[in-house]
XYZ file of C-alpha atoms in Angstrom:
584
model
C 121.188 103.186 129.562
C 118.797 105.025 131.840
C 116.851 107.956 130.430
C 117.152 111.095 132.501
C 114.145 113.289 133.069
C 114.121 116.243 130.696
C 114.257 119.521 132.698
C 112.800 122.742 131.351
C 116.291 124.238 130.922
C 117.566 121.296 128.899
C 118.181 123.452 125.824
C 120.904 125.247 127.825
C 122.486 122.076 129.216
C 121.412 119.291 126.830
C 124.161 116.983 128.051
C 122.261 116.629 131.347
C 119.709 114.472 129.507
C 122.253 111.704 128.831
C 125.261 112.260 131.102
C 123.605 111.112 134.380
C 122.433 107.876 132.760
C 125.833 106.627 131.626
C 126.774 103.259 133.090
C 129.734 100.941 132.835
C 128.561 99.418 129.534
C 128.175 102.801 127.858
C 131.484 104.029 129.259
C 133.398 101.029 127.905
C 131.766 101.247 124.475
C 132.439 104.979 124.235
C 136.082 104.568 125.266
C 136.661 101.947 122.573
C 134.944 104.084 119.928
C 136.876 107.151 121.098
C 140.234 105.434 120.731
C 139.364 104.431 117.188
C 138.147 107.935 116.355
C 141.231 109.593 117.830
C 143.511 107.434 115.693
C 141.464 108.028 112.537
C 141.494 111.824 112.911
C 145.314 112.015 112.955
C 145.997 111.675 109.223
C 142.708 113.296 108.242
C 143.271 116.436 110.304
C 146.651 117.045 108.689
C 145.284 116.347 105.203
C 142.250 118.594 105.622
C 144.364 121.461 106.943
C 146.599 121.157 103.883
C 143.550 121.252 101.613
C 142.285 124.349 103.442
C 145.608 126.157 103.021
C 146.169 126.148 106.788
C 149.252 124.974 108.725
C 148.968 121.173 109.292
C 148.482 121.401 113.074
C 145.301 123.475 112.629
C 143.520 120.432 111.248
C 144.217 118.630 114.524
C 143.212 121.650 116.600
C 139.861 121.798 114.767
C 139.155 118.263 115.983
C 139.736 119.038 119.666
C 137.795 121.864 121.357
C 135.098 122.173 118.622
C 134.381 118.434 118.867
C 133.939 118.667 122.653
C 131.585 121.669 122.500
C 129.497 120.187 119.674
C 129.104 116.917 121.595
C 128.068 118.684 124.806
C 125.563 121.091 123.261
C 124.286 119.112 120.261
C 121.553 116.475 120.208
C 123.129 113.647 118.189
C 124.686 110.698 119.978
C 127.095 109.837 117.179
C 127.851 113.039 115.253
C 131.524 114.027 115.459
C 132.398 117.608 114.522
C 135.693 118.770 113.133
C 137.417 119.605 109.859
C 135.954 118.066 106.713
C 136.952 117.833 103.074
C 134.075 119.987 101.857
C 134.576 122.682 104.512
C 138.306 122.757 103.770
C 137.735 123.128 100.040
C 135.170 125.905 100.551
C 137.526 127.688 102.940
C 140.444 127.546 100.516
C 138.426 128.633 97.473
C 136.944 131.576 99.412
C 140.007 132.869 101.272
C 142.828 132.153 98.813
C 141.757 135.175 96.736
C 142.005 137.411 99.835
C 145.343 136.265 101.275
C 148.215 133.881 100.594
C 147.420 130.405 102.056
C 149.453 129.506 105.114
C 150.343 133.088 106.030
C 149.308 134.768 109.305
C 146.846 136.981 107.417
C 145.228 133.918 105.877
C 144.971 132.213 109.276
C 143.387 135.350 110.754
C 140.787 135.424 107.973
C 140.031 131.736 108.571
C 139.549 132.294 112.306
C 137.317 135.313 111.628
C 135.236 133.333 109.143
C 134.907 130.525 111.678
C 133.653 132.946 114.337
C 131.109 134.505 111.939
C 129.857 131.082 110.872
C 129.420 130.126 114.531
C 127.430 133.293 115.296
C 125.133 132.699 112.315
C 124.580 129.053 113.279
C 123.819 130.056 116.856
C 121.358 132.734 115.687
C 119.510 130.229 113.505
C 119.313 127.841 116.449
C 117.892 130.484 118.793
C 115.441 131.505 116.039
C 114.140 127.898 116.100
C 114.971 127.383 112.438
C 115.863 123.760 113.054
C 112.521 122.788 111.509
C 114.203 123.368 108.167
C 115.831 119.950 108.485
C 112.376 118.323 108.456
C 112.387 118.921 104.719
C 115.260 116.464 104.369
C 113.337 113.283 103.574
C 114.441 109.785 104.491
C 115.257 109.010 100.858
C 117.550 112.047 100.730
C 119.376 110.783 103.821
C 119.777 107.256 102.442
C 120.984 108.540 99.061
C 123.306 111.101 100.627
C 124.775 108.482 102.963
C 125.392 106.013 100.142
C 126.910 108.687 97.894
C 129.191 109.965 100.646
C 130.254 106.384 101.401
C 131.262 105.856 97.764
C 133.271 109.089 97.883
C 134.973 108.056 101.132
C 136.121 104.821 99.498
C 137.130 106.530 96.244
C 139.282 109.106 98.030
C 141.168 106.267 99.752
C 142.137 104.529 96.494
C 145.481 106.351 96.362
C 146.424 105.096 99.817
C 144.939 101.620 99.360
C 147.071 100.999 96.259
C 150.031 103.203 97.217
C 149.669 105.558 94.260
C 150.760 109.184 94.126
C 147.743 110.877 92.534
C 145.289 113.711 93.002
C 142.317 112.408 94.980
C 140.387 115.673 94.851
C 137.360 116.397 92.721
C 134.351 114.239 91.986
C 134.123 110.476 91.551
C 134.784 110.500 87.814
C 137.850 112.725 88.320
C 139.245 110.376 90.972
C 138.630 107.277 88.815
C 140.222 109.001 85.803
C 143.322 109.855 87.804
C 143.422 106.322 89.197
C 143.259 104.867 85.691
C 146.148 107.068 84.575
C 148.325 105.862 87.478
C 147.216 102.235 87.625
C 150.628 100.991 86.433
C 152.190 102.639 89.504
C 150.365 100.410 91.997
C 152.552 99.482 94.957
C 151.858 95.763 95.642
C 153.249 95.931 99.182
C 151.060 98.900 100.150
C 148.101 97.111 98.580
C 148.986 94.007 100.603
C 148.977 96.027 103.846
C 145.602 97.589 102.962
C 144.095 94.258 101.924
C 145.291 92.501 105.084
C 143.892 95.342 107.202
C 140.584 95.051 105.381
C 140.520 91.263 105.779
C 141.298 91.437 109.499
C 138.505 93.983 109.941
C 135.989 91.815 108.065
C 136.924 88.687 110.026
C 136.741 90.450 113.395
C 133.486 92.182 112.575
C 131.784 89.016 111.360
C 133.134 86.292 113.651
C 134.557 88.202 116.637
C 131.994 90.982 117.221
C 133.145 91.609 120.803
C 136.591 92.711 119.623
C 137.018 96.358 118.447
C 137.671 95.337 114.875
C 138.869 98.731 113.624
C 141.656 99.030 116.177
C 142.670 95.392 115.687
C 142.688 95.870 111.912
C 144.843 99.008 112.117
C 147.296 97.356 114.517
C 147.511 94.293 112.277
C 148.144 96.397 109.187
C 150.732 98.519 111.008
C 152.629 95.458 112.269
C 152.687 94.001 108.757
C 154.030 97.272 107.355
C 156.756 97.436 110.027
C 157.726 93.804 109.298
C 157.963 94.482 105.568
C 160.074 97.577 106.196
C 162.456 95.608 108.427
C 162.676 92.743 105.945
C 162.993 94.642 102.680
C 163.833 98.143 103.821
C 161.558 101.180 103.885
C 163.056 102.534 100.669
C 162.111 99.390 98.739
C 158.613 98.927 100.221
C 157.544 102.534 99.662
C 154.728 102.209 102.234
C 153.699 105.767 103.157
C 152.945 106.580 106.780
C 151.165 109.409 108.530
C 154.474 110.946 109.617
C 155.561 112.795 112.757
C 153.104 115.376 114.077
C 153.678 118.582 116.100
C 153.403 117.903 119.840
C 151.376 120.883 121.112
C 147.883 121.685 122.368
C 145.753 124.272 120.555
C 147.051 127.749 121.459
C 144.674 130.619 122.151
C 143.747 132.709 119.128
C 141.411 135.582 118.305
C 139.425 136.468 115.195
C 139.712 139.921 113.665
C 136.281 141.516 114.005
C 137.012 144.690 112.082
C 134.245 146.138 109.939
C 136.264 145.569 106.766
C 136.829 141.887 107.524
C 133.183 141.343 108.494
C 131.940 143.006 105.318
C 134.483 141.115 103.228
C 133.631 137.719 104.693
C 129.846 138.083 105.159
C 128.737 136.438 101.861
C 131.185 133.558 102.326
C 130.131 133.124 105.959
C 126.472 132.847 104.995
C 127.178 130.257 102.307
C 129.433 128.217 104.596
C 126.838 128.410 107.396
C 124.020 127.002 105.271
C 126.183 124.257 103.839
C 127.786 123.326 107.176
C 124.448 123.117 109.008
C 122.855 121.063 106.260
C 125.801 118.680 106.213
C 125.942 118.318 109.998
C 122.212 117.809 110.486
C 121.969 115.451 107.495
C 124.734 113.273 108.913
C 123.179 113.473 112.379
C 119.767 112.464 111.060
C 121.152 109.589 108.989
C 122.985 108.150 111.993
C 119.995 108.802 114.265
C 117.763 106.866 111.867
C 120.157 103.937 112.004
C 120.528 104.210 115.778
C 116.785 104.363 116.417
C 116.517 107.833 117.945
C 115.720 111.415 116.897
C 117.742 114.597 116.889
C 116.623 118.143 117.653
C 117.512 120.378 114.708
C 117.419 123.569 116.797
C 119.726 122.089 119.423
C 122.086 120.849 116.732
C 122.241 124.367 115.271
C 123.122 125.711 118.726
C 125.769 123.043 119.273
C 127.414 123.680 115.911
C 127.340 127.440 116.501
C 128.971 127.230 119.928
C 131.472 124.748 118.500
C 132.727 127.141 115.830
C 132.706 130.167 118.140
C 134.873 128.254 120.628
C 137.052 126.902 117.827
C 137.888 130.407 116.586
C 139.483 131.131 119.995
C 141.373 127.799 120.122
C 143.085 127.826 116.724
C 140.413 125.819 114.931
C 138.955 126.620 111.533
C 135.393 125.897 110.323
C 134.158 122.633 111.851
C 131.028 120.727 110.963
C 129.769 117.163 111.070
C 132.369 114.783 109.691
C 130.983 111.847 107.741
C 134.237 109.877 108.039
C 134.641 110.217 111.792
C 130.916 110.062 112.547
C 130.698 106.849 110.541
C 133.718 105.434 112.362
C 132.204 106.507 115.682
C 128.925 104.746 114.907
C 130.513 101.593 113.487
C 132.901 101.378 116.450
C 129.920 101.058 118.806
C 129.645 104.512 120.410
C 126.614 104.842 122.686
C 126.644 108.518 123.753
C 128.290 111.855 122.805
C 130.880 111.025 125.464
C 132.710 109.078 122.747
C 133.357 112.321 120.824
C 134.556 114.041 124.000
C 136.874 111.158 124.882
C 138.199 111.116 121.317
C 139.062 114.823 121.502
C 140.964 114.401 124.773
C 142.686 111.284 123.452
C 143.697 113.255 120.387
C 145.271 115.861 122.674
C 147.144 113.128 124.543
C 148.251 111.481 121.302
C 149.519 114.764 119.910
C 151.435 115.454 123.129
C 152.817 111.994 123.882
C 152.861 109.744 120.866
C 152.737 112.121 117.892
C 156.218 111.010 116.705
C 155.072 107.381 116.676
C 152.372 108.242 114.120
C 155.132 107.711 111.579
C 154.550 103.965 112.042
C 150.877 104.164 111.060
C 150.610 103.293 107.353
C 148.182 105.267 105.242
C 147.306 101.991 103.494
C 146.022 100.548 106.795
C 143.916 103.677 107.308
C 142.500 103.214 103.807
C 141.538 99.605 104.577
C 139.661 100.687 107.707
C 137.853 103.479 105.852
C 136.816 100.971 103.171
C 135.065 99.042 105.950
C 133.421 102.216 107.214
C 132.200 103.152 103.734
C 130.686 99.710 103.175
C 128.893 99.846 106.530
C 127.333 103.226 105.729
C 125.471 101.945 102.648
C 122.056 100.724 103.776
C 121.337 98.164 101.061
C 118.170 96.913 102.764
C 116.606 100.371 102.924
C 117.670 101.172 99.368
C 115.909 98.024 98.169
C 112.810 98.946 100.144
C 112.680 102.419 98.585
C 113.202 101.035 95.067
C 110.217 98.706 95.457
C 107.949 101.035 97.426
C 107.755 104.321 95.530
C 108.813 105.734 92.184
C 108.850 109.238 93.599
C 111.133 108.323 96.475
C 113.298 106.289 94.098
C 113.752 109.441 92.024
C 114.732 111.435 95.117
C 117.167 108.692 96.163
C 118.752 108.523 92.708
C 119.117 112.285 92.307
C 120.716 112.635 95.745
C 123.047 109.682 95.249
C 124.323 110.644 91.798
C 124.596 114.313 92.788
C 126.761 113.270 95.727
C 129.205 111.235 93.641
C 129.307 113.431 90.531
C 128.636 116.930 91.892
C 129.320 118.738 95.164
C 128.397 116.885 98.349
C 126.407 119.800 99.750
C 124.649 120.241 96.386
C 123.488 116.631 96.658
C 121.598 117.493 99.829
C 120.096 120.656 98.363
C 119.048 118.890 95.149
C 117.441 116.038 97.090
C 115.584 118.428 99.373
C 114.465 120.555 96.424
C 113.196 117.536 94.496
C 111.392 116.262 97.611
C 109.648 119.630 97.977
C 108.714 119.717 94.289
C 107.224 116.230 94.469
C 105.436 117.094 97.706
C 103.951 120.250 96.203
C 102.929 118.322 93.100
C 101.166 115.766 95.283
C 99.413 118.310 97.500
C 98.427 120.453 94.512
C 96.360 117.557 93.164
C 94.051 116.405 95.949
C 92.274 113.133 95.315
C 88.641 113.631 94.279
C 86.371 110.563 94.201
C 82.693 110.107 93.378
C 80.561 108.380 96.015
C 77.199 106.640 95.956
C 75.184 104.451 98.365
C 76.174 100.791 98.119
C 73.224 98.433 98.688
C 75.635 95.611 99.580
C 77.068 97.504 102.561
C 75.400 97.936 105.987
C 72.995 100.896 106.047
C 73.758 101.518 102.368
C 77.041 103.157 103.263
C 78.718 105.366 100.674
C 81.319 103.707 98.442
C 83.671 104.867 95.672
C 82.953 101.834 93.468
C 82.756 103.270 89.904
C 80.111 100.695 88.932
C 77.574 101.997 91.453
C 74.497 103.778 90.136
C 74.568 107.575 90.428
C 71.636 109.856 91.176
C 70.532 111.688 87.964
C 70.330 115.028 89.833
C 72.938 114.806 92.613
C 76.671 114.139 92.467
C 78.431 113.276 95.724
C 82.183 113.898 95.896
C 84.858 113.468 98.543
C 87.955 115.686 98.415
C 90.998 114.195 100.102
C 93.321 117.140 100.538
C 93.414 120.780 101.471
C 92.116 123.613 99.309
C 94.791 126.262 98.974
C 96.190 128.460 96.227
C 98.294 125.600 94.846
C 95.451 123.074 94.541
C 92.444 125.193 93.497
C 93.309 124.941 89.790
C 93.060 121.136 89.941
C 89.732 121.299 91.838
C 88.290 123.949 89.507
C 89.178 121.859 86.458
C 87.399 118.866 87.993
C 84.294 120.975 88.738
C 84.263 122.364 85.173
C 84.623 118.890 83.663
C 81.858 117.548 85.907
C 79.424 120.289 84.857
C 80.262 119.778 81.170
C 79.936 115.975 81.216
C 76.917 115.749 83.558
C 74.857 118.949 83.148
C 71.763 117.173 84.502
C 73.438 116.749 87.926
C 72.786 120.316 89.066
C 73.271 119.508 92.742
C 76.728 118.832 94.216
C 77.444 117.451 97.689
C 81.020 117.572 99.017
C 82.080 115.189 101.791
C 84.498 117.555 103.570
C 86.040 115.392 106.295
C 89.148 114.980 104.127
C 89.689 118.748 103.822
C 92.052 119.884 106.555
C 92.240 123.584 105.780
C 91.093 126.164 103.260
C 92.832 129.422 102.443
C 91.168 132.508 100.947
C 91.552 131.309 97.367
C 90.259 127.839 98.243
C 87.207 129.323 99.985
C 86.500 131.546 97.000
C 86.624 128.467 94.749
C 83.875 126.805 96.819
C 81.847 130.011 96.902
C 82.114 130.447 93.121
C 81.046 126.856 92.490
C 78.050 127.331 94.801
C 76.987 130.444 92.829
C 77.292 128.586 89.529
C 75.208 125.706 90.839
C 72.500 128.107 92.070
C 72.481 129.924 88.712
C 71.892 126.562 86.982
C 68.944 125.825 89.283
C 70.782 123.514 91.664
C 72.963 123.932 94.719
C 76.184 122.923 96.479
C 76.291 121.315 99.934
C 79.057 120.598 102.451
C 78.886 117.476 104.622
C 80.995 116.537 107.681
C 82.710 119.903 107.978
C 85.487 119.982 110.578
C 85.470 122.700 113.217
C 88.697 124.193 111.890
C 87.406 124.202 108.318
C 84.156 125.858 109.444
C 86.104 128.624 111.203
C 88.335 129.222 108.173
C 85.333 129.466 105.839
C 83.677 131.883 108.248
C 86.843 133.943 108.599
C 87.247 134.438 104.857
C 83.548 135.215 104.410
C 83.014 132.223 102.129
C 80.510 130.448 104.349
C 77.870 133.077 103.612
C 78.392 132.661 99.893
C 78.208 128.894 100.217
C 75.113 129.089 102.381
C 75.112 128.067 106.035
C 71.870 126.116 105.509
C 73.666 123.964 102.964
C 76.198 122.742 105.536
C 75.457 119.399 107.249
C 77.309 117.515 109.940
C 75.835 114.072 109.129
C 75.267 112.226 105.850
C 71.761 111.046 106.773
C 70.574 114.565 107.547
C 72.324 115.869 104.447
C 70.610 113.408 102.069
C 67.253 114.084 103.684
C 67.708 117.846 103.318
C 69.079 117.708 99.778
C 66.307 115.375 98.604
C 63.754 118.024 99.444
C 65.451 120.384 96.962
C 65.568 117.977 94.031
C 63.247 118.374 91.034
C 60.358 116.052 91.920
C 59.218 115.813 88.314
C 62.532 114.112 87.521
C 62.197 111.921 90.607
C 58.747 110.796 89.465
C 60.124 109.147 86.348
C 63.467 108.034 87.861
C 64.112 104.283 88.161
C 67.413 104.522 90.046
C 65.964 104.852 93.561
C 69.361 104.791 95.260
C 68.308 106.736 98.388
C 65.800 105.586 100.990
C 63.958 108.875 100.526
C 63.340 107.918 96.892
C 61.370 104.815 97.905
C 59.498 106.690 100.590
């Protein structure tokens, strides 16, 4: 696909960066992915609306206009917006105490909440707060994706095995309920699901050109119809999606009264933060797999406009859907056009073939979603993280187990929080190494080999990290230990090319150490000071305390200048002779 030139107004019309470059290949791939996505959203939309306490058709409406707006104004190529399990649960738990679910008052509150969430998301996007998503590390994304995939599969167990059970709650709740109903397994429904799964695996592995999800669903549906005709629908007990209302989303309006706004404000803020984190996390995980990047600010804007539009077209809170986004990616979507096509196809399906949805078995849907869940787990990357870093392994594990045993949004927050804690722990302990001239290297270059001979009067250190309020304690402890263990080394030279910035407290730490060294009859010197570091030391007034004459921009000049300040009586009896000046 051709890459369009990015105009300076692209944040207003982001779709102009990819729409002009669509060719026949992209169009075909997006149409195939859209058809799959439109079929998948049928049973999910009805189920999510039921969970949210909304009339069933509202789940379908939330997957129409909001999905189109989010695709046009977002930055992800594969993210599909619409109703989700988590958003539906949050909506129900928040609004059910204010109104009776399913009533007009409840629907009005849901539409008002959706509008408020959209406004908050849009405000965060215009405030350029999309950088917040940069704190979601790659390990968090991999763990979150794997955990969500396990949940997707677990929530389909009831349909895969034809069991009437509660599939809500966390993984252990679902498995407990499944164990209690295991004797109720419907072998015919399981057969339909297994055949669907097998057809999908065969097509995906040996017939990659064929849209395996659609073929698998058709195959499972035909098998279910054949079994019903042979044995009778009453005996097979294979549940289907059922007939759906044939209507497009009617116009609606939120109630923006002061009482409703004040009543819903706390809930709207919580839903906004969770919805944005979920949408951007899904977008980033799919972008990482697709080999591109997303713009967090643009995604905030797209999600905000999506929910604002949805509140006027009978849609409740929409955010990134892991199920449909995963299906969209696995089905081969190339551009956001797939999401737009899927929304229009959903409208056509609801209008024309909604009654025929009664022939689509839920077991076949479960088999397809099993395939999607398996494809979302990146086993190769998980193995790489496990072997590469203990810290990242910890982040991955916390995110994964939080996702399957706690709330899905909490998994993201816990992973991000742990990543920040580990990052702060790492930056608060900058690496400090002792250096000395190495006679085996050209020009006696400095080396960190611990076996090298040290000067009796001068210690040379290199600090790899910034000096700020969080790291000064570690540096001060090192300085104190150095003075206690080597009191004869009264002079200290710091190689500063590894120090990127210094705040006021970091500058004061250097100034205090310089004063202590002078009081002991020695001195402290800075070598290879960056321009930015020099300006920061000057700005905080710490350069004067350190001594501008003790700042050098080259090691050779520094050693020559420092040697002149050493105690020559000690040099006279010294047998180390590690500097050229010593031999001279």
